[in-house]
């Protein structure tokens, strides 16, 4: 129904066929290609994780943080996702669930480190996560919202849906 396409268009990875995306009253991008840099830091986790097999887990998270110019100790987050023992492993050696956790963390950590509001785009972040990881993810989503960050999440999971302030059924 276009959930992934919508998130990828908001992230400006796909061109718009019609319409526009705005932030408040400001145009971000329209179907004719006009665009303006958003004042928001935007983080993203795609449905496909986007990890390079040769990257180490900690290296991937450091690269995500480096793109925002921020720093954060990721060990607390890795621990909550039961990944501390995999921090120095190559992404190619991770299970699909573990790789999903790393991809989700790479979208969340820059927002936790930012003093400015971020827009966090997440496409099916719950895919492949165990119950304990889902509990941690839901806590983090609630905390990021409380801190003033915006989240656009595509999900089928009722726990994540219950956190929404606005829902759109596509």
PDB file of C-alpha atoms in Angstrom:
ATOM      1  CA  UNK A   1       0.000   0.000   0.000  1.00  0.00           C
ATOM      2  CA  UNK A   2       3.011   2.303  -0.188  1.00  0.00           C
ATOM      3  CA  UNK A   3       4.250   2.549   3.415  1.00  0.00           C
ATOM      4  CA  UNK A   4       7.900   1.968   2.512  1.00  0.00           C
ATOM      5  CA  UNK A   5       7.564   4.197  -0.542  1.00  0.00           C
ATOM      6  CA  UNK A   6       6.188   7.005   1.638  1.00  0.00           C
ATOM      7  CA  UNK A   7       9.068   6.766   4.102  1.00  0.00           C
ATOM      8  CA  UNK A   8      11.637   6.645   1.299  1.00  0.00           C
ATOM      9  CA  UNK A   9      10.023   9.698  -0.345  1.00  0.00           C
ATOM     10  CA  UNK A  10      10.055  11.633   2.946  1.00  0.00           C
ATOM     11  CA  UNK A  11      13.750  10.711   3.271  1.00  0.00           C
ATOM     12  CA  UNK A  12      14.217  11.999  -0.306  1.00  0.00           C
ATOM     13  CA  UNK A  13      15.465   8.666  -1.553  1.00  0.00           C
ATOM     14  CA  UNK A  14      12.660   8.476  -4.115  1.00  0.00           C
ATOM     15  CA  UNK A  15      11.312  11.279  -6.315  1.00  0.00           C
ATOM     16  CA  UNK A  16       7.731  12.388  -5.845  1.00  0.00           C
ATOM     17  CA  UNK A  17       5.314  11.779  -8.707  1.00  0.00           C
ATOM     18  CA  UNK A  18       2.959  14.435  -7.385  1.00  0.00           C
ATOM     19  CA  UNK A  19       2.429  16.505  -4.273  1.00  0.00           C
ATOM     20  CA  UNK A  20       5.005  17.810  -1.834  1.00  0.00           C
ATOM     21  CA  UNK A  21       6.589  17.260   1.564  1.00  0.00           C
ATOM     22  CA  UNK A  22       6.730  20.147   3.990  1.00  0.00           C
ATOM     23  CA  UNK A  23       8.069  20.839   7.444  1.00  0.00           C
ATOM     24  CA  UNK A  24       5.640  23.217   9.076  1.00  0.00           C
ATOM     25  CA  UNK A  25       5.048  25.938   6.512  1.00  0.00           C
ATOM     26  CA  UNK A  26       8.356  25.324   4.704  1.00  0.00           C
ATOM     27  CA  UNK A  27       8.632  23.274   1.534  1.00  0.00           C
ATOM     28  CA  UNK A  28      11.105  20.403   1.830  1.00  0.00           C
ATOM     29  CA  UNK A  29      10.630  18.911  -1.658  1.00  0.00           C
ATOM     30  CA  UNK A  30       7.934  18.825  -4.324  1.00  0.00           C
ATOM     31  CA  UNK A  31       7.175  16.728  -7.398  1.00  0.00           C
ATOM     32  CA  UNK A  32       8.879  19.265  -9.676  1.00  0.00           C
ATOM     33  CA  UNK A  33      12.180  18.801  -7.866  1.00  0.00           C
ATOM     34  CA  UNK A  34      12.191  22.023  -5.871  1.00  0.00           C
ATOM     35  CA  UNK A  35      13.817  21.340  -2.545  1.00  0.00           C
ATOM     36  CA  UNK A  36      15.066  23.086   0.515  1.00  0.00           C
ATOM     37  CA  UNK A  37      17.342  21.728   3.198  1.00  0.00           C
ATOM     38  CA  UNK A  38      15.360  20.776   6.267  1.00  0.00           C
ATOM     39  CA  UNK A  39      16.369  22.328   9.553  1.00  0.00           C
ATOM     40  CA  UNK A  40      15.819  18.935  11.164  1.00  0.00           C
ATOM     41  CA  UNK A  41      18.356  16.162  11.455  1.00  0.00           C
ATOM     42  CA  UNK A  42      16.740  13.172   9.804  1.00  0.00           C
ATOM     43  CA  UNK A  43      17.615   9.607  10.753  1.00  0.00           C
ATOM     44  CA  UNK A  44      16.395   6.555   8.909  1.00  0.00           C
ATOM     45  CA  UNK A  45      16.037   2.813   9.199  1.00  0.00           C
ATOM     46  CA  UNK A  46      14.829   1.157   6.019  1.00  0.00           C
ATOM     47  CA  UNK A  47      12.958  -2.119   5.779  1.00  0.00           C
ATOM     48  CA  UNK A  48      16.173  -3.551   4.360  1.00  0.00           C
ATOM     49  CA  UNK A  49      18.811  -2.878   6.989  1.00  0.00           C
ATOM     50  CA  UNK A  50      21.452  -1.208   4.828  1.00  0.00           C
ATOM     51  CA  UNK A  51      24.408  -2.692   6.690  1.00  0.00           C
ATOM     52  CA  UNK A  52      27.650  -3.385   4.883  1.00  0.00           C
ATOM     53  CA  UNK A  53      28.891  -6.879   5.643  1.00  0.00           C
ATOM     54  CA  UNK A  54      32.467  -5.711   6.184  1.00  0.00           C
ATOM     55  CA  UNK A  55      31.480  -3.121   8.820  1.00  0.00           C
ATOM     56  CA  UNK A  56      31.812  -3.971  12.455  1.00  0.00           C
ATOM     57  CA  UNK A  57      28.741  -3.286  14.607  1.00  0.00           C
ATOM     58  CA  UNK A  58      30.371  -0.504  16.642  1.00  0.00           C
ATOM     59  CA  UNK A  59      31.860   0.982  13.484  1.00  0.00           C
ATOM     60  CA  UNK A  60      28.415   1.161  11.867  1.00  0.00           C
ATOM     61  CA  UNK A  61      26.988   2.952  14.906  1.00  0.00           C
ATOM     62  CA  UNK A  62      29.970   5.332  15.026  1.00  0.00           C
ATOM     63  CA  UNK A  63      29.447   6.204  11.351  1.00  0.00           C
ATOM     64  CA  UNK A  64      25.759   6.929  12.016  1.00  0.00           C
ATOM     65  CA  UNK A  65      26.754   9.191  14.920  1.00  0.00           C
ATOM     66  CA  UNK A  66      29.495  10.857  12.872  1.00  0.00           C
ATOM     67  CA  UNK A  67      26.969  11.979  10.282  1.00  0.00           C
ATOM     68  CA  UNK A  68      25.314  14.134  12.946  1.00  0.00           C
ATOM     69  CA  UNK A  69      28.532  15.338  14.552  1.00  0.00           C
ATOM     70  CA  UNK A  70      27.400  13.897  17.890  1.00  0.00           C
ATOM     71  CA  UNK A  71      28.792  11.313  20.243  1.00  0.00           C
ATOM     72  CA  UNK A  72      27.061   8.877  22.571  1.00  0.00           C
ATOM     73  CA  UNK A  73      28.099   5.779  24.485  1.00  0.00           C
ATOM     74  CA  UNK A  74      26.257   3.008  22.665  1.00  0.00           C
ATOM     75  CA  UNK A  75      26.965   0.256  25.207  1.00  0.00           C
ATOM     76  CA  UNK A  76      23.718   0.828  27.153  1.00  0.00           C
ATOM     77  CA  UNK A  77      21.757   0.462  23.913  1.00  0.00           C
ATOM     78  CA  UNK A  78      23.731  -2.575  22.765  1.00  0.00           C
ATOM     79  CA  UNK A  79      23.135  -4.160  26.173  1.00  0.00           C
ATOM     80  CA  UNK A  80      19.375  -3.557  25.988  1.00  0.00           C
ATOM     81  CA  UNK A  81      19.381  -5.302  22.587  1.00  0.00           C
ATOM     82  CA  UNK A  82      21.667  -8.137  23.854  1.00  0.00           C
ATOM     83  CA  UNK A  83      24.396  -7.130  21.414  1.00  0.00           C
ATOM     84  CA  UNK A  84      27.353  -6.136  23.623  1.00  0.00           C
ATOM     85  CA  UNK A  85      29.143  -9.382  22.758  1.00  0.00           C
ATOM     86  CA  UNK A  86      28.736  -8.589  19.035  1.00  0.00           C
ATOM     87  CA  UNK A  87      30.056  -4.994  19.102  1.00  0.00           C
ATOM     88  CA  UNK A  88      33.291  -5.934  17.312  1.00  0.00           C
ATOM     89  CA  UNK A  89      31.774  -8.497  14.943  1.00  0.00           C
ATOM     90  CA  UNK A  90      31.333  -7.905  11.238  1.00  0.00           C
ATOM     91  CA  UNK A  91      27.761  -7.245  10.197  1.00  0.00           C
ATOM     92  CA  UNK A  92      28.000 -10.207   7.818  1.00  0.00           C
ATOM     93  CA  UNK A  93      28.265 -12.519  10.848  1.00  0.00           C
ATOM     94  CA  UNK A  94      25.022 -11.296  12.454  1.00  0.00           C
ATOM     95  CA  UNK A  95      21.681 -13.060  12.334  1.00  0.00           C
ATOM     96  CA  UNK A  96      18.867 -11.200  10.589  1.00  0.00           C
ATOM     97  CA  UNK A  97      17.417 -10.193  13.968  1.00  0.00           C
ATOM     98  CA  UNK A  98      20.769  -8.903  15.204  1.00  0.00           C
ATOM     99  CA  UNK A  99      21.338  -6.957  11.987  1.00  0.00           C
ATOM    100  CA  UNK A 100      17.876  -5.431  12.392  1.00  0.00           C
ATOM    101  CA  UNK A 101      18.751  -4.300  15.903  1.00  0.00           C
ATOM    102  CA  UNK A 102      21.923  -2.589  14.666  1.00  0.00           C
ATOM    103  CA  UNK A 103      19.998  -0.842  11.882  1.00  0.00           C
ATOM    104  CA  UNK A 104      17.373   0.386  14.361  1.00  0.00           C
ATOM    105  CA  UNK A 105      20.053   1.637  16.751  1.00  0.00           C
ATOM    106  CA  UNK A 106      21.756   3.557  13.950  1.00  0.00           C
ATOM    107  CA  UNK A 107      18.536   5.567  13.540  1.00  0.00           C
ATOM    108  CA  UNK A 108      17.858   6.065  17.256  1.00  0.00           C
ATOM    109  CA  UNK A 109      21.290   6.925  18.663  1.00  0.00           C
ATOM    110  CA  UNK A 110      21.807  10.200  16.756  1.00  0.00           C
ATOM    111  CA  UNK A 111      18.461  11.455  18.081  1.00  0.00           C
ATOM    112  CA  UNK A 112      19.369  10.546  21.660  1.00  0.00           C
ATOM    113  CA  UNK A 113      22.632  12.486  21.275  1.00  0.00           C
ATOM    114  CA  UNK A 114      21.091  15.541  19.601  1.00  0.00           C
ATOM    115  CA  UNK A 115      20.216  18.753  21.419  1.00  0.00           C
ATOM    116  CA  UNK A 116      17.972  19.683  18.484  1.00  0.00           C
ATOM    117  CA  UNK A 117      14.749  17.952  17.421  1.00  0.00           C
ATOM    118  CA  UNK A 118      15.226  15.140  14.925  1.00  0.00           C
ATOM    119  CA  UNK A 119      12.864  13.391  12.574  1.00  0.00           C
ATOM    120  CA  UNK A 120      13.276   9.630  12.923  1.00  0.00           C
ATOM    121  CA  UNK A 121      11.942   7.605   9.996  1.00  0.00           C
ATOM    122  CA  UNK A 122      11.507   3.906  10.687  1.00  0.00           C
ATOM    123  CA  UNK A 123      10.171   1.316   8.287  1.00  0.00           C
ATOM    124  CA  UNK A 124       9.028  -1.803  10.182  1.00  0.00           C
ATOM    125  CA  UNK A 125      11.560  -1.385  13.026  1.00  0.00           C
ATOM    126  CA  UNK A 126       9.889  -4.269  14.890  1.00  0.00           C
ATOM    127  CA  UNK A 127      10.641  -6.796  12.146  1.00  0.00           C
ATOM    128  CA  UNK A 128      12.612  -9.695  13.635  1.00  0.00           C
ATOM    129  CA  UNK A 129      12.889  -8.260  17.157  1.00  0.00           C
ATOM    130  CA  UNK A 130      12.381 -10.474  20.215  1.00  0.00           C
ATOM    131  CA  UNK A 131      10.037  -9.433  23.062  1.00  0.00           C
ATOM    132  CA  UNK A 132      12.766  -7.912  25.272  1.00  0.00           C
ATOM    133  CA  UNK A 133      14.077  -5.862  22.353  1.00  0.00           C
ATOM    134  CA  UNK A 134      10.529  -4.751  21.537  1.00  0.00           C
ATOM    135  CA  UNK A 135      10.090  -3.571  25.126  1.00  0.00           C
ATOM    136  CA  UNK A 136      13.316  -1.547  24.865  1.00  0.00           C
ATOM    137  CA  UNK A 137      12.316  -0.140  21.459  1.00  0.00           C
ATOM    138  CA  UNK A 138       8.911   0.970  22.758  1.00  0.00           C
ATOM    139  CA  UNK A 139      10.534   2.658  25.766  1.00  0.00           C
ATOM    140  CA  UNK A 140      12.984   4.469  23.494  1.00  0.00           C
ATOM    141  CA  UNK A 141      10.239   5.609  21.111  1.00  0.00           C
ATOM    142  CA  UNK A 142       8.263   7.027  24.039  1.00  0.00           C
ATOM    143  CA  UNK A 143      11.371   8.723  25.448  1.00  0.00           C
ATOM    144  CA  UNK A 144      12.351  10.261  22.102  1.00  0.00           C
ATOM    145  CA  UNK A 145       8.821  11.604  21.661  1.00  0.00           C
ATOM    146  CA  UNK A 146       8.955  13.063  25.185  1.00  0.00           C
ATOM    147  CA  UNK A 147      12.283  14.724  24.299  1.00  0.00           C
ATOM    148  CA  UNK A 148      10.578  16.499  21.372  1.00  0.00           C
ATOM    149  CA  UNK A 149      11.686  14.373  18.455  1.00  0.00           C
ATOM    150  CA  UNK A 150       9.292  13.435  15.672  1.00  0.00           C
ATOM    151  CA  UNK A 151       8.894   9.845  14.585  1.00  0.00           C
ATOM    152  CA  UNK A 152       7.323   8.493  11.415  1.00  0.00           C
ATOM    153  CA  UNK A 153       6.960   4.750  11.796  1.00  0.00           C
ATOM    154  CA  UNK A 154       5.543   2.109   9.491  1.00  0.00           C
ATOM    155  CA  UNK A 155       4.491  -0.889  11.572  1.00  0.00           C
ATOM    156  CA  UNK A 156       2.004  -3.682  12.049  1.00  0.00           C
ATOM    157  CA  UNK A 157       2.913  -4.091  15.726  1.00  0.00           C
ATOM    158  CA  UNK A 158       0.167  -3.086  18.174  1.00  0.00           C
ATOM    159  CA  UNK A 159       2.674  -2.101  20.889  1.00  0.00           C
ATOM    160  CA  UNK A 160       4.241   0.492  18.622  1.00  0.00           C
ATOM    161  CA  UNK A 161       0.865   1.608  17.272  1.00  0.00           C
ATOM    162  CA  UNK A 162      -0.302   2.276  20.840  1.00  0.00           C
ATOM    163  CA  UNK A 163       2.479   4.884  21.196  1.00  0.00           C
ATOM    164  CA  UNK A 164       1.292   6.915  18.209  1.00  0.00           C
ATOM    165  CA  UNK A 165      -0.126  10.388  18.625  1.00  0.00           C
ATOM    166  CA  UNK A 166      -1.511  10.246  15.070  1.00  0.00           C
ATOM    167  CA  UNK A 167      -2.252   7.132  13.030  1.00  0.00           C
ATOM    168  CA  UNK A 168      -2.736   6.795   9.305  1.00  0.00           C
ATOM    169  CA  UNK A 169      -3.882   3.442   8.008  1.00  0.00           C
ATOM    170  CA  UNK A 170      -2.469   2.800   4.532  1.00  0.00           C
TER     171      UNK A 170
END
